[in-house]
Amino acid sequence: MRPLADNVYAVGVQHWDRRLFDELVPLPHGTSYNAYLVKGSEKTALLDTVDPEKTELLIGHLLKAGADKIDYIISHHAEQDHSGSIPDMLLMYPDAKVVTNPKCAKMLVEHLHIEMDQIIQIEEGQTLSLGDKTLEFIYTPWVHWPETMSTWLAEDKILFPCDFFGSHLATGNLFVTDEARTLEGAKRYYGEIMMPFRSSIRGNLKKLEPLDIQMIAPSHGPVWNKPGVIIDAYAEWVDESVVVNKVVVPYVSMHESTEKMVEYLVEALIERNIGVQQFNLPVSDLGEMVIELVDAATVILGSPTVLVGAHPSAVYCAALMNALRPKTKYAGIIGSFGWGSKMVEQLTSLMGNLKAEMFEPVLARGAATEEGYTALDELADNILQKHRELGIAQ
Ligand code: FEO
């Protein structure tokens, strides 16, 4: 239990050793489930809860904060890492009402079997008075579910945006102390679940512009007491025109033929002063790859041919990129085959959501020969030319 402002307390928990979220998202630094207690002169509100497996810690923090009564449980988002302890909270505080928007209310009923008569449904822009503190509800959907909203605590100028602006990071620090580390956690989180919805996020950012935000208290990671840092970062990430002179090269190789092609291409890109990040798919943290995909101008996927198609690791990567829809402008496929290959057609069809222009693929029969390496040099030249046209390369 730690104070953010007068009568505003952080009562959430850290999950230091969680290493995977949604059985998909790698969490090398754990995560946190932030919940906040706002005590007004007349009413008390709990903003979000925690993942159900950490309910006991939440209860301990509430007791330490002297929360002998809670009138409202504000639910910003129905996903269980924030809503999962609501049923226990309703048992502990039987007079409390859950406050949320109609979409989220429906989901809370469906996912947690909360009774509709335990929920007060609010509309966009509606306010809820706690006495000397006022909560205003702002719809900020699609960060990554359609029902997510934020709360604006006007008297203290604190925004509670739930997942939005959050970072998967377990830390003992209430506020951001290491901006670079927190930004990386936020970029990882944005890339892994929010990136496909960036047009909605642009709208959400616009909606927040009139607010004089002094503090952003998200539901994951430390509190931003310099909110401009994370707002500016998001503004760049969601801007379709902001890409970096960088090539992401995820690949898999069975007998080094594809790996040698990848290494040759990476050297060729470095010689042309193009930033590059190489990821050996079976052993890499794919979250790091996603961080790079947030703003890379180009991605080149490398795969050998196995059972006539692409290697399953490359298939997974293509499907993941297709789901995350990065703003990557150019893409390509390189790799090898023994006697025949359908992998280019297969991978191309799997990446249909990418709006990227495709380079001519470079495939080698067996280990690449001089002809193959010449084609890779040409690919590096083409990438440089395209990056120059974007105004991001010399
Ligand atoms: Fe942190 Fe979408 O839940």
Coordinates of C-alpha atoms and ligand atoms in Angstrom, one line a residue:
M1 CA 0.0 0.0 0.0
R2 CA 1.7 3.2 -1.2
P3 CA 0.3 6.7 -1.7
L4 CA 0.3 8.4 -5.1
A5 CA -1.5 11.5 -3.8
D6 CA -3.6 12.5 -0.8
N7 CA -6.0 9.6 -0.2
V8 CA -5.0 7.8 -3.4
Y9 CA -3.1 4.5 -2.8
A10 CA -1.5 1.9 -5.0
V11 CA -2.8 -1.4 -3.6
G12 CA -1.9 -3.8 -6.5
V13 CA 0.7 -6.6 -6.5
Q14 CA 3.8 -7.6 -8.3
H15 CA 4.1 -11.0 -10.1
W16 CA 7.9 -11.3 -10.1
D17 CA 8.2 -14.7 -11.6
R18 CA 5.5 -14.8 -14.2
R19 CA 7.1 -15.6 -17.5
L20 CA 4.2 -15.9 -19.9
F21 CA 1.0 -14.1 -20.5
D22 CA -2.0 -15.4 -22.4
E23 CA 0.3 -18.5 -22.9
L24 CA 1.8 -16.3 -25.7
V25 CA 3.5 -13.2 -24.5
P26 CA 7.0 -13.7 -22.9
L27 CA 7.5 -11.7 -19.7
P28 CA 11.3 -11.7 -19.0
H29 CA 10.8 -9.1 -16.2
G30 CA 7.6 -10.4 -14.7
T31 CA 4.6 -8.1 -14.5
S32 CA 2.3 -6.3 -12.0
Y33 CA -1.4 -6.0 -11.6
N34 CA -2.0 -2.5 -10.4
A35 CA -5.1 -1.6 -8.4
Y36 CA -5.7 1.8 -6.8
L37 CA -7.8 2.9 -3.9
V38 CA -9.3 6.4 -4.0
K39 CA -10.8 7.6 -0.8
G40 CA -13.2 10.5 -1.1
S41 CA -14.7 12.5 1.7
E42 CA -18.0 10.5 1.3
K43 CA -17.3 7.4 -0.8
T44 CA -14.4 5.0 -1.5
A45 CA -13.6 3.4 -4.9
L46 CA -11.3 0.6 -5.8
L47 CA -10.0 1.0 -9.3
D48 CA -9.5 -2.5 -10.8
T49 CA -8.4 -5.6 -8.9
V50 CA -5.7 -8.2 -9.6
D51 CA -5.2 -11.6 -11.1
P52 CA -7.1 -14.1 -9.0
E53 CA -4.0 -16.0 -8.0
K54 CA -2.8 -12.8 -6.2
T55 CA -6.1 -11.9 -4.4
E56 CA -4.7 -12.5 -0.9
L57 CA -1.9 -9.9 -1.5
L58 CA -4.5 -7.4 -2.7
I59 CA -6.6 -8.1 0.5
G60 CA -3.6 -7.5 2.6
H61 CA -2.9 -4.1 0.9
L62 CA -6.5 -3.0 1.3
L63 CA -6.5 -3.8 5.0
K64 CA -3.2 -1.9 5.4
A65 CA -4.9 1.1 3.6
G66 CA -7.7 1.0 6.1
A67 CA -10.3 0.1 3.4
D68 CA -13.0 -1.0 5.9
K69 CA -15.6 -0.1 3.3
I70 CA -15.6 0.1 -0.5
D71 CA -18.5 1.6 -2.3
Y72 CA -17.5 1.2 -5.9
I73 CA -15.2 -1.2 -7.7
I74 CA -14.3 0.5 -11.0
S75 CA -13.7 -2.1 -13.7
H76 CA -11.8 -0.6 -16.6
H77 CA -11.3 -3.9 -18.5
A78 CA -12.9 -7.4 -18.2
E79 CA -9.7 -9.4 -18.7
Q80 CA -9.0 -11.4 -15.6
D81 CA -5.7 -10.0 -14.7
H82 CA -7.6 -6.9 -13.6
S83 CA -11.1 -8.2 -13.0
G84 CA -10.4 -11.6 -11.7
S85 CA -10.6 -10.7 -8.0
I86 CA -13.9 -8.8 -8.3
P87 CA -16.0 -11.8 -7.1
D88 CA -13.8 -12.0 -4.0
M89 CA -14.1 -8.2 -3.5
L90 CA -17.9 -8.5 -3.7
L91 CA -17.8 -11.1 -1.0
M92 CA -15.5 -9.0 1.2
Y93 CA -17.5 -5.8 0.5
P94 CA -21.0 -7.0 -0.1
D95 CA -22.4 -3.5 -0.3
A96 CA -20.0 -2.5 -3.1
K97 CA -21.2 -2.0 -6.7
V98 CA -19.1 -2.7 -9.7
V99 CA -19.0 0.4 -12.0
T100 CA -18.3 0.0 -15.6
N101 CA -19.5 0.6 -19.2
P102 CA -22.2 -1.7 -20.8
K103 CA -19.8 -3.7 -22.9
C104 CA -17.5 -4.4 -20.0
A105 CA -20.6 -5.2 -17.8
K106 CA -21.7 -7.9 -20.3
M107 CA -18.2 -9.4 -20.3
L108 CA -18.0 -9.4 -16.5
V109 CA -21.2 -11.4 -16.4
E110 CA -20.0 -13.8 -19.1
H111 CA -16.5 -14.3 -17.8
L112 CA -16.9 -14.0 -14.0
H113 CA -20.6 -14.7 -13.6
I114 CA -21.1 -11.5 -11.7
E115 CA -24.8 -10.6 -11.4
M116 CA -26.0 -7.7 -13.5
D117 CA -27.7 -6.2 -10.5
Q118 CA -24.3 -5.8 -8.8
I119 CA -23.2 -3.5 -11.6
I120 CA -23.8 0.2 -12.2
Q121 CA -23.4 0.9 -15.9
I122 CA -22.0 4.3 -16.9
E123 CA -21.7 6.1 -20.2
E124 CA -18.8 7.9 -21.8
G125 CA -18.0 11.1 -20.0
Q126 CA -20.1 10.3 -17.0
T127 CA -18.8 11.3 -13.6
L128 CA -19.0 9.7 -10.2
S129 CA -18.6 11.8 -7.1
L130 CA -16.7 10.4 -4.1
G131 CA -17.3 13.7 -2.2
D132 CA -14.1 15.8 -2.6
K133 CA -12.9 13.6 -5.4
T134 CA -14.6 13.0 -8.8
L135 CA -14.1 10.1 -11.2
E136 CA -14.7 10.8 -14.9
F137 CA -15.0 7.8 -17.2
I138 CA -13.4 8.1 -20.7
Y139 CA -13.8 5.3 -23.2
T140 CA -10.4 4.2 -24.6
P141 CA -11.3 1.0 -26.4
W142 CA -9.2 -1.4 -28.4
V143 CA -6.1 -1.4 -26.3
H144 CA -6.6 -4.5 -26.9
W145 CA -10.2 -5.4 -26.0
P146 CA -13.2 -3.4 -27.2
E147 CA -14.6 -2.5 -23.8
T148 CA -11.5 -0.9 -22.1
M149 CA -12.0 2.6 -20.5
S150 CA -10.0 5.0 -18.4
T151 CA -10.7 7.0 -15.3
W152 CA -9.7 10.6 -14.9
L153 CA -9.3 11.8 -11.4
A154 CA -9.7 15.6 -12.0
E155 CA -8.7 16.9 -8.5
D156 CA -5.4 15.1 -8.6
K157 CA -4.9 15.2 -12.4
I158 CA -4.2 11.4 -12.5
L159 CA -5.2 9.3 -15.4
F160 CA -5.9 5.6 -14.8
P161 CA -5.9 4.0 -18.3
C162 CA -5.6 0.3 -17.4
D163 CA -3.5 -1.6 -20.0
F164 CA -3.0 1.6 -22.1
F165 CA 0.5 3.0 -21.4
G166 CA 1.3 0.0 -19.2
S167 CA 4.5 -2.0 -19.1
H168 CA 5.0 -5.6 -18.2
L169 CA 7.5 -5.1 -15.5
A170 CA 7.6 -6.2 -11.9
T171 CA 9.3 -3.6 -9.8
G172 CA 9.4 -2.3 -6.2
N173 CA 9.4 1.2 -7.4
L174 CA 6.0 2.9 -7.4
F175 CA 7.0 5.5 -9.9
V176 CA 9.2 5.2 -13.1
T177 CA 12.8 5.5 -12.0
D178 CA 14.4 3.9 -15.1
E179 CA 12.8 5.4 -18.1
A180 CA 14.6 3.3 -20.7
R181 CA 13.8 0.0 -19.0
T182 CA 10.2 1.0 -18.5
L183 CA 9.8 2.2 -22.0
E184 CA 11.2 -1.1 -23.3
G185 CA 8.6 -2.9 -21.2
A186 CA 5.9 -0.6 -22.5
K187 CA 7.0 -1.1 -26.1
R188 CA 7.0 -4.9 -25.6
Y189 CA 3.5 -4.7 -24.3
Y190 CA 2.3 -2.3 -27.0
G191 CA 3.8 -4.5 -29.7
E192 CA 2.5 -7.8 -28.4
I193 CA -1.2 -6.8 -27.9
M194 CA -2.0 -3.2 -28.9
M195 CA -0.1 -2.8 -32.2
P196 CA -2.9 -4.2 -34.4
F197 CA -5.3 -1.6 -33.1
R198 CA -3.1 1.4 -33.5
S199 CA -5.7 3.4 -35.5
S200 CA -8.0 3.2 -32.5
I201 CA -5.1 4.1 -30.2
R202 CA -4.5 7.3 -32.3
G203 CA -8.1 8.2 -31.5
N204 CA -7.7 7.5 -27.8
L205 CA -4.5 9.7 -27.7
K206 CA -6.5 12.5 -29.4
K207 CA -9.3 12.2 -26.9
L208 CA -6.8 12.6 -24.0
E209 CA -5.2 15.7 -25.4
P210 CA -7.4 18.2 -23.5
L211 CA -6.5 16.8 -20.1
D212 CA -3.8 18.3 -18.0
I213 CA -2.4 14.9 -17.0
Q214 CA 0.2 15.1 -14.2
M215 CA 0.4 11.3 -13.6
I216 CA -0.5 8.2 -15.5
A217 CA -1.2 5.2 -13.3
P218 CA -1.6 2.2 -15.6
S219 CA -2.6 -1.3 -14.5
H220 CA 0.9 -2.8 -15.4
G221 CA 4.3 -1.4 -14.5
P222 CA 5.3 1.7 -12.5
V223 CA 3.4 5.0 -12.5
W224 CA 4.4 7.6 -15.0
N225 CA 5.0 10.9 -13.1
K226 CA 6.4 12.4 -16.3
P227 CA 3.5 11.4 -18.5
G228 CA 4.8 13.1 -21.6
V229 CA 7.5 10.4 -21.9
I230 CA 5.0 7.6 -22.5
I231 CA 2.5 9.7 -24.4
D232 CA 5.2 10.8 -26.9
A233 CA 6.4 7.3 -27.2
Y234 CA 2.9 6.0 -28.0
A235 CA 2.4 8.9 -30.5
E236 CA 5.5 7.6 -32.4
W237 CA 4.6 4.0 -32.2
V238 CA 1.1 4.5 -33.6
D239 CA 2.2 6.9 -36.3
E240 CA 2.2 5.0 -39.7
S241 CA 4.8 7.4 -41.1
V242 CA 7.4 6.9 -38.3
V243 CA 9.6 3.9 -39.2
V244 CA 13.3 3.4 -38.5
N245 CA 16.2 2.5 -40.8
K246 CA 16.2 -1.1 -39.5
V247 CA 15.7 -4.6 -40.8
V248 CA 14.4 -7.4 -38.6
V249 CA 15.6 -10.8 -39.7
P250 CA 13.8 -13.7 -38.0
Y251 CA 15.1 -17.0 -39.3
V252 CA 15.4 -20.7 -38.7
S253 CA 18.0 -23.0 -40.2
M254 CA 18.4 -26.8 -40.0
H255 CA 21.8 -27.5 -41.7
E256 CA 23.2 -23.9 -41.9
S257 CA 22.3 -23.2 -45.5
T258 CA 19.7 -20.6 -44.5
E259 CA 21.8 -19.4 -41.6
K260 CA 24.7 -18.6 -43.9
M261 CA 22.4 -16.7 -46.2
V262 CA 21.0 -14.7 -43.2
E263 CA 24.5 -13.9 -41.9
Y264 CA 25.6 -12.8 -45.4
L265 CA 22.6 -10.5 -45.7
V266 CA 23.0 -9.1 -42.2
E267 CA 26.7 -8.2 -43.0
A268 CA 25.6 -6.6 -46.3
L269 CA 23.0 -4.5 -44.5
I270 CA 25.5 -3.4 -41.8
E271 CA 28.0 -2.4 -44.5
R272 CA 25.2 -0.2 -45.9
N273 CA 24.7 1.5 -42.5
I274 CA 21.3 -0.1 -42.1
G275 CA 20.3 -1.1 -38.6
V276 CA 19.6 -4.9 -38.3
Q277 CA 18.3 -7.3 -35.7
Q278 CA 18.8 -11.0 -36.3
F279 CA 16.6 -13.5 -34.4
N280 CA 17.2 -17.3 -34.5
L281 CA 13.5 -18.2 -34.0
P282 CA 13.8 -21.5 -32.0
V283 CA 16.0 -19.9 -29.3
S284 CA 15.0 -16.2 -29.3
D285 CA 12.7 -14.2 -27.1
L286 CA 10.0 -13.4 -29.6
G287 CA 9.0 -10.5 -27.4
E288 CA 12.3 -8.8 -28.3
M289 CA 11.6 -9.4 -32.0
V290 CA 8.2 -7.8 -31.5
I291 CA 9.8 -4.8 -29.9
E292 CA 11.9 -4.3 -33.0
L293 CA 8.9 -4.8 -35.3
V294 CA 7.1 -1.9 -33.7
D295 CA 9.1 0.6 -35.8
A296 CA 11.3 -1.4 -38.2
A297 CA 11.0 -0.4 -41.9
T298 CA 11.7 -3.8 -43.2
V299 CA 11.4 -7.5 -42.2
I300 CA 13.1 -10.4 -44.0
L301 CA 12.0 -13.9 -42.9
G302 CA 14.5 -16.8 -43.4
S303 CA 13.5 -20.4 -43.6
P304 CA 14.7 -23.7 -45.0
T305 CA 12.2 -26.0 -46.7
V306 CA 11.0 -28.9 -44.7
L307 CA 8.3 -31.3 -45.9
V308 CA 8.0 -29.1 -49.0
G309 CA 6.9 -26.0 -47.0
A310 CA 8.4 -23.5 -44.6
H311 CA 9.9 -24.7 -41.3
P312 CA 7.1 -24.6 -38.6
S313 CA 9.1 -22.0 -36.6
A314 CA 8.9 -19.7 -39.7
V315 CA 5.3 -20.5 -40.1
Y316 CA 4.6 -19.5 -36.5
C317 CA 6.6 -16.3 -37.0
A318 CA 4.7 -15.4 -40.1
A319 CA 1.4 -16.1 -38.4
L320 CA 2.4 -14.0 -35.4
M321 CA 3.5 -11.1 -37.6
N322 CA 0.2 -11.4 -39.5
A323 CA -1.7 -11.1 -36.3
L324 CA 0.3 -8.2 -34.9
R325 CA 0.2 -6.3 -38.2
P326 CA 3.3 -4.1 -37.7
K327 CA 3.6 -0.9 -39.8
T328 CA 6.6 -2.5 -41.6
K329 CA 6.8 -1.0 -45.1
Y330 CA 8.8 -3.8 -46.9
A331 CA 9.1 -7.5 -46.4
G332 CA 11.0 -10.4 -48.0
I333 CA 11.7 -14.1 -47.8
I334 CA 15.0 -15.9 -48.1
G335 CA 16.0 -19.5 -47.6
S336 CA 16.9 -22.8 -49.0
F337 CA 15.5 -26.0 -50.4
G338 CA 16.6 -29.5 -51.3
W339 CA 14.6 -30.5 -54.4
G340 CA 11.4 -28.3 -54.4
S341 CA 9.7 -25.7 -52.2
K342 CA 6.3 -24.2 -51.7
M343 CA 7.5 -22.1 -48.8
V344 CA 7.4 -18.7 -50.5
E345 CA 3.7 -19.1 -51.5
Q346 CA 2.9 -20.5 -48.0
L347 CA 4.6 -17.7 -46.1
T348 CA 3.3 -15.0 -48.4
S349 CA -0.3 -16.2 -47.9
L350 CA 0.3 -16.3 -44.1
M351 CA 1.4 -12.7 -44.0
G352 CA -1.6 -11.3 -46.0
N353 CA -2.4 -8.7 -43.2
L354 CA 1.0 -7.0 -43.6
K355 CA 0.6 -4.0 -45.8
A356 CA 4.3 -4.4 -46.8
E357 CA 5.6 -4.3 -50.3
M358 CA 7.4 -7.7 -50.9
F359 CA 10.9 -7.9 -52.3
E360 CA 11.8 -10.7 -54.8
P361 CA 12.5 -13.8 -52.7
V362 CA 16.0 -15.2 -52.6
L363 CA 16.0 -19.0 -52.6
A364 CA 19.0 -21.3 -52.9
R365 CA 19.0 -25.0 -53.9
G366 CA 21.1 -26.5 -51.1
A367 CA 23.9 -24.2 -49.9
A368 CA 24.0 -20.8 -51.6
T369 CA 26.5 -20.3 -54.4
E370 CA 27.9 -17.1 -55.8
E371 CA 24.7 -16.5 -57.7
G372 CA 22.8 -16.7 -54.4
Y373 CA 25.1 -14.3 -52.6
T374 CA 24.9 -11.9 -55.5
A375 CA 21.1 -12.0 -55.2
L376 CA 21.5 -11.2 -51.4
D377 CA 23.7 -8.2 -52.3
E378 CA 21.0 -7.0 -54.7
L379 CA 18.4 -7.5 -52.0
A380 CA 20.5 -5.3 -49.6
D381 CA 20.9 -2.7 -52.3
N382 CA 17.1 -2.7 -52.9
I383 CA 16.4 -2.3 -49.1
L384 CA 18.9 0.6 -49.0
Q385 CA 17.2 2.2 -51.9
K386 CA 13.7 1.8 -50.4
H387 CA 14.9 3.2 -47.1
R388 CA 16.4 6.2 -48.9
E389 CA 13.1 6.8 -50.6
L390 CA 11.5 6.8 -47.1
G391 CA 14.1 9.4 -46.0
I392 CA 15.5 7.2 -43.2
A393 CA 18.8 6.1 -44.8
Q394 CA 21.8 7.9 -46.2
Ligands
FEO1 FE1 -3.7 -6.4 -18.5 FE2 -5.7 -6.8 -21.1 O1 -5.1 -7.1 -19.4

